[in-house]
Tab-separated table of C-alpha atoms in Angstrom:
chain	number	residue	atom	x	y	z
A	175	MET	CA	14.356	-16.943	-29.206
A	176	THR	CA	11.349	-18.430	-26.792
A	177	ARG	CA	12.803	-16.883	-23.471
A	178	HIS	CA	11.831	-13.133	-25.252
A	179	LEU	CA	8.752	-14.201	-26.436
A	180	ALA	CA	7.682	-15.181	-22.714
A	181	ILE	CA	8.686	-11.793	-21.254
A	182	LEU	CA	6.771	-10.314	-24.037
A	183	PHE	CA	3.972	-11.904	-23.497
A	184	ALA	CA	4.044	-11.187	-19.703
A	185	LEU	CA	4.770	-8.016	-20.146
A	186	ALA	CA	1.413	-7.729	-22.751
A	187	ALA	CA	-0.631	-9.465	-20.016
A	188	CYS	CA	0.277	-6.871	-17.867
A	189	GLY	CA	-0.064	-3.656	-19.243
A	190	ALA	CA	-3.325	-4.600	-20.074
A	191	GLN	CA	-4.699	-5.262	-16.856
A	192	ALA	CA	-2.695	-1.944	-15.431
A	193	GLU	CA	-4.484	1.272	-15.129
A	194	VAL	CA	-1.769	3.965	-14.692
A	195	LEU	CA	-3.828	7.458	-12.993
A	196	GLU	CA	-2.347	10.354	-11.906
A	197	GLY	CA	-4.126	13.230	-9.202
A	198	ARG	CA	-3.479	15.309	-6.345
A	199	VAL	CA	-4.174	13.105	-3.175
A	200	ILE	CA	-7.494	15.099	-1.438
A	201	ALA	CA	-7.775	13.068	1.784
A	202	VAL	CA	-5.977	9.453	3.920
A	203	SER	CA	-9.345	7.496	5.314
A	204	ASP	CA	-6.520	5.418	6.793
A	205	GLY	CA	-2.771	3.572	6.887
A	206	ASP	CA	-3.816	1.951	3.671
A	207	THR	CA	-6.693	4.273	1.578
A	208	ILE	CA	-6.579	7.446	-0.003
A	209	THR	CA	-8.694	9.545	-2.011
A	210	ILE	CA	-7.158	11.201	-5.575
A	211	VAL	CA	-8.432	14.091	-7.812
A	212	ASP	CA	-7.527	13.378	-11.452
A	213	ALA	CA	-7.018	16.180	-14.067
A	214	SER	CA	-10.444	16.085	-14.865
A	215	LYS	CA	-11.836	17.143	-11.135
A	216	GLN	CA	-13.076	12.706	-11.256
A	217	GLN	CA	-12.367	12.001	-7.602
A	218	HIS	CA	-11.301	8.185	-7.386
A	219	ARG	CA	-11.085	5.737	-3.446
A	220	ILE	CA	-7.422	3.590	-3.474
A	221	ARG	CA	-6.770	0.983	-1.904
A	222	ILE	CA	-2.637	1.134	-1.397
A	223	ASN	CA	-1.617	-2.437	-2.913
A	224	GLY	CA	0.056	-4.907	-1.267
A	225	ILE	CA	0.110	-3.205	2.464
A	226	ASP	CA	-2.782	-3.458	4.826
A	227	ALA	CA	-3.045	-1.425	7.757
A	228	PRO	CA	-4.545	-1.152	11.155
A	229	GLU	CA	-7.737	-0.262	11.396
A	230	LYS	CA	-9.406	2.921	13.189
A	231	GLY	CA	-10.184	1.190	16.609
A	232	GLN	CA	-6.947	-0.585	16.239
A	233	ALA	CA	-3.867	-0.034	18.229
A	234	PHE	CA	-1.433	1.850	15.630
A	235	GLY	CA	-4.152	2.721	13.195
A	236	GLU	CA	-4.707	6.616	14.305
A	237	ARG	CA	-0.822	6.902	13.999
A	238	SER	CA	-0.892	4.911	10.707
A	239	LYS	CA	-3.250	7.029	8.683
A	240	GLN	CA	-1.231	10.332	10.383
A	241	ASN	CA	1.988	8.513	8.925
A	242	LEU	CA	0.176	8.461	5.522
A	243	SER	CA	-1.179	11.677	5.036
A	244	LYS	CA	2.153	13.046	5.842
A	245	LEU	CA	3.790	10.698	2.969
A	246	ALA	CA	0.639	11.359	0.812
A	247	PHE	CA	-1.722	14.026	1.643
A	248	GLN	CA	-2.053	17.145	-0.334
A	249	LYS	CA	0.919	15.024	-2.969
A	250	ASP	CA	0.876	14.518	-6.654
A	251	ALA	CA	0.512	11.122	-7.035
A	252	ARG	CA	1.445	8.712	-9.756
A	253	LEU	CA	-1.384	5.248	-9.546
A	254	ASP	CA	-0.437	2.242	-11.073
A	255	CYS	CA	-3.612	0.613	-10.956
A	256	HIS	CA	-4.742	-3.388	-11.340
A	257	LYS	CA	-7.694	-4.206	-10.071
A	258	THR	CA	-10.854	-3.285	-7.863
A	259	ASP	CA	-12.272	-4.585	-4.938
A	260	ARG	CA	-15.507	-5.028	-3.470
A	261	TYR	CA	-15.804	-1.870	-2.319
A	262	LYS	CA	-15.200	-0.205	-5.881
A	263	ARG	CA	-11.925	1.108	-5.061
A	264	LYS	CA	-9.312	1.111	-7.112
A	265	VAL	CA	-5.831	-1.250	-6.041
A	266	CYS	CA	-3.122	0.598	-6.734
A	267	LYS	CA	0.709	0.988	-6.351
A	268	VAL	CA	1.010	4.986	-5.505
A	269	TRP	CA	4.139	6.985	-5.808
A	270	VAL	CA	4.628	10.617	-3.910
A	271	GLN	CA	7.133	12.613	-4.250
A	272	PRO	CA	9.593	12.341	-0.701
A	273	ALA	CA	9.306	15.280	1.166
A	274	ASP	CA	13.639	14.781	1.946
A	275	CYS	CA	14.054	15.108	-2.460
A	276	PRO	CA	12.375	18.488	-3.866
A	277	THR	CA	13.818	17.248	-7.316
A	278	CYS	CA	12.984	13.488	-6.889
A	279	GLY	CA	9.675	13.125	-8.818
A	280	ASN	CA	7.522	10.636	-7.187
A	281	THR	CA	9.592	7.754	-6.347
A	282	LEU	CA	7.954	6.960	-3.134
A	283	ASP	CA	6.223	4.319	-3.212
A	284	VAL	CA	4.378	5.576	0.120
A	285	GLY	CA	2.890	1.469	0.791
A	286	HIS	CA	6.309	0.402	1.055
A	287	ALA	CA	7.298	2.829	3.177
A	288	GLN	CA	4.446	2.547	5.542
A	289	VAL	CA	6.047	-0.923	5.763
A	290	VAL	CA	9.217	0.268	6.503
A	291	ALA	CA	7.643	2.296	9.190
A	292	GLY	CA	6.377	-0.570	11.078
A	293	LEU	CA	2.674	0.734	10.723
A	294	ALA	CA	1.149	-1.040	8.324
A	295	TRP	CA	1.512	-5.575	7.908
A	296	TRP	CA	3.061	-6.581	3.989
A	297	TYR	CA	0.080	-8.138	2.906
A	298	ARG	CA	1.289	-12.007	1.505
A	299	ALA	CA	-2.170	-12.919	0.476
A	300	TYR	CA	-1.827	-11.002	-2.383
A	301	ALA	CA	1.792	-10.720	-2.683
A	302	LYS	CA	0.922	-12.458	-6.242
A	303	GLU	CA	-0.925	-9.553	-7.509
A	304	GLN	CA	3.011	-7.811	-6.829
A	305	THR	CA	6.526	-8.535	-8.603
A	306	ALA	CA	9.294	-10.776	-7.499
A	307	GLU	CA	11.379	-7.478	-6.630
A	308	ASP	CA	8.200	-5.795	-4.353
A	309	LYS	CA	8.189	-9.138	-2.719
A	310	GLY	CA	11.447	-8.808	-1.508
A	311	ARG	CA	11.481	-5.543	-0.822
A	312	TYR	CA	8.235	-4.739	1.040
A	313	GLU	CA	9.164	-8.794	3.174
A	314	SER	CA	12.221	-7.168	4.032
A	315	ALA	CA	11.565	-3.780	5.110
A	316	GLU	CA	8.358	-6.221	7.138
A	317	ASP	CA	10.889	-8.439	9.247
A	318	GLU	CA	12.949	-5.032	8.912
A	319	ALA	CA	10.233	-3.523	11.292
A	320	ARG	CA	10.135	-6.206	13.536
A	321	LEU	CA	13.095	-6.817	14.202
A	322	ARG	CA	13.877	-3.272	15.337
A	323	THR	CA	10.166	-3.877	16.582
A	324	TRP	CA	9.124	0.060	14.770
A	325	GLY	CA	5.648	1.083	15.064
A	326	LEU	CA	3.045	-1.802	15.762
A	327	TRP	CA	5.771	-4.010	16.086
A	328	ARG	CA	6.546	-2.805	19.467
A	329	ASP	CA	3.495	-4.512	20.963
A	330	ASN	CA	3.525	-7.745	22.112
A	331	GLU	CA	1.696	-9.612	19.522
A	332	PRO	CA	0.275	-7.101	17.195
A	333	VAL	CA	-2.734	-8.614	16.128
A	334	PRO	CA	-2.974	-7.920	12.136
A	335	PRO	CA	-6.403	-6.058	10.723
A	336	TRP	CA	-7.542	-9.243	8.957
A	337	GLU	CA	-7.804	-11.063	12.107
A	338	TRP	CA	-9.008	-8.937	13.959
A	339	ARG	CA	-11.910	-7.318	11.288
A	340	ARG	CA	-12.896	-11.418	11.675
A	341	GLN	CA	-12.148	-11.471	15.457
A	342	SER	CA	-15.058	-7.940	15.256
A	343	LYS	CA	-17.539	-9.667	13.735
A	344	LYS	CA	-18.288	-12.515	16.065
């Protein structure tokens, strides 16, 4: 009984913080940021949860943006948002319809797909904001991409964006 109450309490706490959005992806800024427009024509800038992609001036920055565009641009999306970042972007898990499955609905997690392709890092610093299942999936995807030297893992020493930004400020 106590276990069930703890689960219900945890779900209620998560639900109170989560916002579900639906809209069309109208812009891709880089490998981890999109803009959607909802049914009321309001635009929302979205930072994809759980990943950090190479910056525009970094190796694989343009490829990461191109891959995210291929996955999501001009597609309807469902977004599970849990916070707003310091740049006023909603931080969300983003789901779209996979290109190879016209009957699947919005079942492709684009953040996970970016990590699988080796075009984004799993952002471990924010892992606490992910479910245990997502943590495992994202970590495994990054390990696999690294092992197979996909995308940015082709570089001998890829520099994560958070380190690149810090070095750029010096």
